[in-house]
mmCIF file of N, CA and C in Angstrom:
data_model
loop_
_atom_site.group_PDB
_atom_site.id
_atom_site.type_symbol
_atom_site.label_atom_id
_atom_site.label_comp_id
_atom_site.label_asym_id
_atom_site.label_seq_id
_atom_site.Cartn_x
_atom_site.Cartn_y
_atom_site.Cartn_z
ATOM 1 N N UNK A 1 73.497 -5.063 0.666
ATOM 2 C CA UNK A 1 73.538 -4.315 1.906
ATOM 3 C C UNK A 1 74.912 -4.405 2.574
ATOM 4 N N UNK A 2 75.522 -5.565 2.502
ATOM 5 C CA UNK A 2 76.827 -5.737 3.137
ATOM 6 C C UNK A 2 77.981 -5.683 2.138
ATOM 7 N N UNK A 3 77.701 -5.284 0.921
ATOM 8 C CA UNK A 3 78.735 -5.276 -0.117
ATOM 9 C C UNK A 3 79.944 -4.432 0.260
ATOM 10 N N UNK A 4 79.721 -3.238 0.800
ATOM 11 C CA UNK A 4 80.859 -2.370 1.119
ATOM 12 C C UNK A 4 81.718 -2.967 2.229
ATOM 13 N N UNK A 5 81.106 -3.615 3.218
ATOM 14 C CA UNK A 5 81.882 -4.252 4.285
ATOM 15 C C UNK A 5 82.646 -5.457 3.751
ATOM 16 N N UNK A 6 82.002 -6.209 2.872
ATOM 17 C CA UNK A 6 82.653 -7.367 2.267
ATOM 18 C C UNK A 6 83.859 -6.933 1.441
ATOM 19 N N UNK A 7 83.702 -5.866 0.681
ATOM 20 C CA UNK A 7 84.804 -5.347 -0.137
ATOM 21 C C UNK A 7 85.936 -4.824 0.747
ATOM 22 N N UNK A 8 85.585 -4.145 1.818
ATOM 23 C CA UNK A 8 86.588 -3.640 2.759
ATOM 24 C C UNK A 8 87.384 -4.799 3.354
ATOM 25 N N UNK A 9 86.687 -5.834 3.797
ATOM 26 C CA UNK A 9 87.346 -7.002 4.388
ATOM 27 C C UNK A 9 88.269 -7.665 3.370
ATOM 28 N N UNK A 10 87.799 -7.822 2.167
ATOM 29 C CA UNK A 10 88.598 -8.441 1.113
ATOM 30 C C UNK A 10 89.846 -7.612 0.810
ATOM 31 N N UNK A 11 89.686 -6.315 0.741
ATOM 32 C CA UNK A 11 90.803 -5.413 0.437
ATOM 33 C C UNK A 11 91.934 -5.551 1.446
ATOM 34 N N UNK A 12 91.580 -5.757 2.713
ATOM 35 C CA UNK A 12 92.587 -5.816 3.773
ATOM 36 C C UNK A 12 92.920 -7.241 4.212
ATOM 37 N N UNK A 13 92.375 -8.225 3.521
ATOM 38 C CA UNK A 13 92.701 -9.617 3.822
ATOM 39 C C UNK A 13 92.032 -10.163 5.067
ATOM 40 N N UNK A 14 90.871 -9.612 5.421
ATOM 41 C CA UNK A 14 90.149 -10.072 6.601
ATOM 42 C C UNK A 14 89.141 -11.148 6.216
ATOM 43 N N UNK A 15 88.887 -12.053 7.151
ATOM 44 C CA UNK A 15 87.816 -13.035 6.982
ATOM 45 C C UNK A 15 86.515 -12.316 7.297
ATOM 46 N N UNK A 16 85.516 -12.443 6.449
ATOM 47 C CA UNK A 16 84.225 -11.757 6.607
ATOM 48 C C UNK A 16 83.150 -12.802 6.843
ATOM 49 N N UNK A 17 82.416 -12.653 7.922
ATOM 50 C CA UNK A 17 81.359 -13.616 8.241
ATOM 51 C C UNK A 17 80.146 -12.868 8.781
ATOM 52 N N UNK A 18 78.981 -13.215 8.300
ATOM 53 C CA UNK A 18 77.742 -12.607 8.787
ATOM 54 C C UNK A 18 77.050 -13.594 9.721
ATOM 55 N N UNK A 19 76.740 -13.131 10.912
ATOM 56 C CA UNK A 19 75.994 -13.935 11.873
ATOM 57 C C UNK A 19 74.618 -13.294 11.972
ATOM 58 N N UNK A 20 73.596 -14.020 11.584
ATOM 59 C CA UNK A 20 72.249 -13.461 11.596
ATOM 60 C C UNK A 20 71.285 -14.280 12.418
ATOM 61 N N UNK A 21 70.050 -13.850 12.436
ATOM 62 C CA UNK A 21 69.007 -14.534 13.216
ATOM 63 C C UNK A 21 68.794 -15.978 12.794
ATOM 64 N N UNK A 22 69.100 -16.293 11.535
ATOM 65 C CA UNK A 22 68.857 -17.661 11.073
ATOM 66 C C UNK A 22 69.752 -18.670 11.782
ATOM 67 N N UNK A 23 70.857 -18.189 12.357
ATOM 68 C CA UNK A 23 71.762 -19.103 13.038
ATOM 69 C C UNK A 23 71.788 -18.924 14.540
ATOM 70 N N UNK A 24 70.687 -18.461 15.096
ATOM 71 C CA UNK A 24 70.655 -18.210 16.541
ATOM 72 C C UNK A 24 70.872 -19.514 17.302
ATOM 73 N N UNK A 25 71.785 -19.440 18.221
ATOM 74 C CA UNK A 25 72.022 -20.568 19.106
ATOM 75 C C UNK A 25 70.799 -20.726 20.018
ATOM 76 N N UNK A 26 70.286 -21.933 20.182
ATOM 77 C CA UNK A 26 69.122 -22.126 21.068
ATOM 78 C C UNK A 26 69.350 -21.555 22.468
ATOM 79 N N UNK A 27 70.560 -21.733 22.995
ATOM 80 C CA UNK A 27 70.861 -21.211 24.334
ATOM 81 C C UNK A 27 70.717 -19.694 24.360
ATOM 82 N N UNK A 28 71.214 -19.023 23.321
ATOM 83 C CA UNK A 28 71.141 -17.555 23.274
ATOM 84 C C UNK A 28 69.694 -17.093 23.185
ATOM 85 N N UNK A 29 68.922 -17.792 22.383
ATOM 86 C CA UNK A 29 67.523 -17.418 22.210
ATOM 87 C C UNK A 29 66.739 -17.612 23.506
ATOM 88 N N UNK A 30 67.033 -18.688 24.224
ATOM 89 C CA UNK A 30 66.333 -18.970 25.479
ATOM 90 C C UNK A 30 66.769 -18.019 26.591
ATOM 91 N N UNK A 31 68.054 -17.689 26.606
ATOM 92 C CA UNK A 31 68.619 -16.929 27.715
ATOM 93 C C UNK A 31 68.396 -15.429 27.589
ATOM 94 N N UNK A 32 68.392 -14.908 26.350
ATOM 95 C CA UNK A 32 68.328 -13.461 26.144
ATOM 96 C C UNK A 32 67.180 -13.079 25.226
ATOM 97 N N UNK A 33 66.237 -12.341 25.756
ATOM 98 C CA UNK A 33 65.114 -11.860 24.956
ATOM 99 C C UNK A 33 65.460 -10.542 24.262
ATOM 100 N N UNK A 34 66.354 -9.767 24.846
ATOM 101 C CA UNK A 34 66.766 -8.487 24.259
ATOM 102 C C UNK A 34 67.851 -8.772 23.233
ATOM 103 N N UNK A 35 67.637 -8.301 21.989
ATOM 104 C CA UNK A 35 68.525 -8.639 20.889
ATOM 105 C C UNK A 35 69.964 -8.216 21.148
ATOM 106 N N UNK A 36 70.188 -7.078 21.798
ATOM 107 C CA UNK A 36 71.554 -6.610 22.064
ATOM 108 C C UNK A 36 72.368 -7.682 22.786
ATOM 109 N N UNK A 37 71.787 -8.282 23.804
ATOM 110 C CA UNK A 37 72.493 -9.316 24.565
ATOM 111 C C UNK A 37 72.542 -10.631 23.786
ATOM 112 N N UNK A 38 71.472 -10.942 23.069
ATOM 113 C CA UNK A 38 71.443 -12.149 22.249
ATOM 114 C C UNK A 38 72.532 -12.091 21.186
ATOM 115 N N UNK A 39 72.737 -10.915 20.599
ATOM 116 C CA UNK A 39 73.772 -10.741 19.577
ATOM 117 C C UNK A 39 75.151 -11.076 20.150
ATOM 118 N N UNK A 40 75.447 -10.578 21.338
ATOM 119 C CA UNK A 40 76.751 -10.855 21.944
ATOM 120 C C UNK A 40 76.913 -12.333 22.260
ATOM 121 N N UNK A 41 75.844 -12.973 22.693
ATOM 122 C CA UNK A 41 75.870 -14.413 22.952
ATOM 123 C C UNK A 41 76.153 -15.178 21.662
ATOM 124 N N UNK A 42 75.499 -14.768 20.561
ATOM 125 C CA UNK A 42 75.692 -15.427 19.276
ATOM 126 C C UNK A 42 77.138 -15.273 18.795
ATOM 127 N N UNK A 43 77.696 -14.087 18.956
ATOM 128 C CA UNK A 43 79.086 -13.844 18.543
ATOM 129 C C UNK A 43 80.038 -14.672 19.398
ATOM 130 N N UNK A 44 79.810 -14.707 20.700
ATOM 131 C CA UNK A 44 80.674 -15.494 21.590
ATOM 132 C C UNK A 44 80.628 -16.973 21.218
ATOM 133 N N UNK A 45 79.460 -17.468 20.904
ATOM 134 C CA UNK A 45 79.310 -18.867 20.510
ATOM 135 C C UNK A 45 80.049 -19.138 19.199
ATOM 136 N N UNK A 46 79.892 -18.232 18.233
ATOM 137 C CA UNK A 46 80.594 -18.376 16.952
ATOM 138 C C UNK A 46 82.104 -18.336 17.168
ATOM 139 N N UNK A 47 82.570 -17.397 18.007
ATOM 140 C CA UNK A 47 84.010 -17.287 18.274
ATOM 141 C C UNK A 47 84.547 -18.576 18.895
ATOM 142 N N UNK A 48 83.791 -19.151 19.789
ATOM 143 C CA UNK A 48 84.217 -20.394 20.442
ATOM 144 C C UNK A 48 84.419 -21.514 19.414
ATOM 145 N N UNK A 49 83.553 -21.552 18.401
ATOM 146 C CA UNK A 49 83.625 -22.608 17.379
ATOM 147 C C UNK A 49 84.634 -22.306 16.273
ATOM 148 N N UNK A 50 84.776 -21.045 15.882
ATOM 149 C CA UNK A 50 85.448 -20.712 14.627
ATOM 150 C C UNK A 50 86.781 -19.990 14.734
ATOM 151 N N UNK A 51 87.175 -19.535 15.907
ATOM 152 C CA UNK A 51 88.401 -18.751 15.998
ATOM 153 C C UNK A 51 89.481 -19.503 16.775
ATOM 154 N N UNK A 52 90.672 -18.978 16.657
ATOM 155 C CA UNK A 52 91.827 -19.528 17.359
ATOM 156 C C UNK A 52 92.314 -18.528 18.397
ATOM 157 N N UNK A 53 93.078 -18.995 19.357
ATOM 158 C CA UNK A 53 93.663 -18.116 20.364
ATOM 159 C C UNK A 53 94.480 -17.042 19.644
ATOM 160 N N UNK A 54 94.283 -15.808 20.022
ATOM 161 C CA UNK A 54 95.017 -14.694 19.427
ATOM 162 C C UNK A 54 94.289 -14.012 18.275
ATOM 163 N N UNK A 55 93.233 -14.631 17.753
ATOM 164 C CA UNK A 55 92.453 -13.983 16.694
ATOM 165 C C UNK A 55 91.760 -12.748 17.256
ATOM 166 N N UNK A 56 91.611 -11.753 16.409
ATOM 167 C CA UNK A 56 90.862 -10.553 16.784
ATOM 168 C C UNK A 56 89.559 -10.559 16.016
ATOM 169 N N UNK A 57 88.485 -10.208 16.688
ATOM 170 C CA UNK A 57 87.170 -10.184 16.067
ATOM 171 C C UNK A 57 86.586 -8.791 16.240
ATOM 172 N N UNK A 58 86.141 -8.202 15.147
ATOM 173 C CA UNK A 58 85.454 -6.918 15.176
ATOM 174 C C UNK A 58 83.994 -7.182 14.836
ATOM 175 N N UNK A 59 83.094 -6.633 15.618
ATOM 176 C CA UNK A 59 81.662 -6.836 15.416
ATOM 177 C C UNK A 59 81.048 -5.524 14.953
ATOM 178 N N UNK A 60 80.329 -5.592 13.840
ATOM 179 C CA UNK A 60 79.665 -4.415 13.290
ATOM 180 C C UNK A 60 78.189 -4.693 13.124
ATOM 181 N N UNK A 61 77.385 -3.702 13.406
ATOM 182 C CA UNK A 61 75.956 -3.801 13.140
ATOM 183 C C UNK A 61 75.720 -3.452 11.677
ATOM 184 N N UNK A 62 74.521 -3.734 11.194
ATOM 185 C CA UNK A 62 74.215 -3.523 9.776
ATOM 186 C C UNK A 62 74.193 -2.056 9.373
ATOM 187 N N UNK A 63 74.179 -1.146 10.339
ATOM 188 C CA UNK A 63 74.166 0.275 9.986
ATOM 189 C C UNK A 63 75.572 0.879 9.897
ATOM 190 N N UNK A 64 76.607 0.059 9.985
ATOM 191 C CA UNK A 64 77.985 0.539 9.891
ATOM 192 C C UNK A 64 78.451 0.454 8.441
ATOM 193 N N UNK A 65 79.022 1.555 7.968
ATOM 194 C CA UNK A 65 79.531 1.614 6.599
ATOM 195 C C UNK A 65 80.986 2.069 6.680
ATOM 196 N N UNK A 66 81.900 1.392 5.983
ATOM 197 C CA UNK A 66 83.301 1.831 6.010
ATOM 198 C C UNK A 66 83.432 3.225 5.414
ATOM 199 N N UNK A 67 84.111 4.097 6.123
ATOM 200 C CA UNK A 67 84.286 5.472 5.671
ATOM 201 C C UNK A 67 85.670 5.672 5.073
ATOM 202 N N UNK A 68 86.679 5.269 5.774
ATOM 203 C CA UNK A 68 88.056 5.375 5.281
ATOM 204 C C UNK A 68 88.518 3.992 4.868
ATOM 205 N N UNK A 69 88.175 3.608 3.668
ATOM 206 C CA UNK A 69 88.438 2.244 3.221
ATOM 207 C C UNK A 69 89.919 1.942 3.047
ATOM 208 N N UNK A 70 90.753 2.969 3.026
ATOM 209 C CA UNK A 70 92.186 2.733 2.902
ATOM 210 C C UNK A 70 92.851 2.473 4.256
ATOM 211 N N UNK A 71 92.114 2.643 5.361
ATOM 212 C CA UNK A 71 92.674 2.463 6.702
ATOM 213 C C UNK A 71 92.236 1.094 7.240
ATOM 214 N N UNK A 72 93.188 0.200 7.525
ATOM 215 C CA UNK A 72 92.823 -1.125 8.047
ATOM 216 C C UNK A 72 92.412 -1.068 9.519
ATOM 217 N N UNK A 73 91.635 -2.051 9.942
ATOM 218 C CA UNK A 73 91.144 -2.112 11.319
ATOM 219 C C UNK A 73 92.269 -2.274 12.341
ATOM 220 N N UNK A 74 93.359 -2.904 11.945
ATOM 221 C CA UNK A 74 94.408 -3.143 12.946
ATOM 222 C C UNK A 74 95.005 -1.842 13.490
ATOM 223 N N UNK A 75 94.766 -0.720 12.819
ATOM 224 C CA UNK A 75 95.208 0.564 13.360
ATOM 225 C C UNK A 75 94.543 0.857 14.700
ATOM 226 N N UNK A 76 93.355 0.299 14.949
ATOM 227 C CA UNK A 76 92.620 0.538 16.186
ATOM 228 C C UNK A 76 92.688 -0.648 17.134
ATOM 229 N N UNK A 77 93.331 -1.719 16.761
ATOM 230 C CA UNK A 77 93.321 -2.909 17.619
ATOM 231 C C UNK A 77 94.255 -2.788 18.817
ATOM 232 N N UNK A 78 95.023 -1.728 18.895
ATOM 233 C CA UNK A 78 95.947 -1.539 20.027
ATOM 234 C C UNK A 78 95.392 -0.587 21.057
ATOM 235 N N UNK A 79 94.170 -0.100 20.866
ATOM 236 C CA UNK A 79 93.584 0.868 21.792
ATOM 237 C C UNK A 79 93.200 0.204 23.089
#
């Protein structure tokens, strides 16, 4: 299911990480019953643990498929 995103990330030298329900932070689960908000809480928690100052993080839902695989994400990071 995530093969195309994984290949896209690999092609452009991006770190690829899947954050799913199996790793829900207890705080996020207790605080947010609506998945949309819980998802953002989970990403923020992961970013706090795993990223460095200046890192850019792009969040994609499972229904996103790379269309222009030759175009890197950093083309849109200045918007």
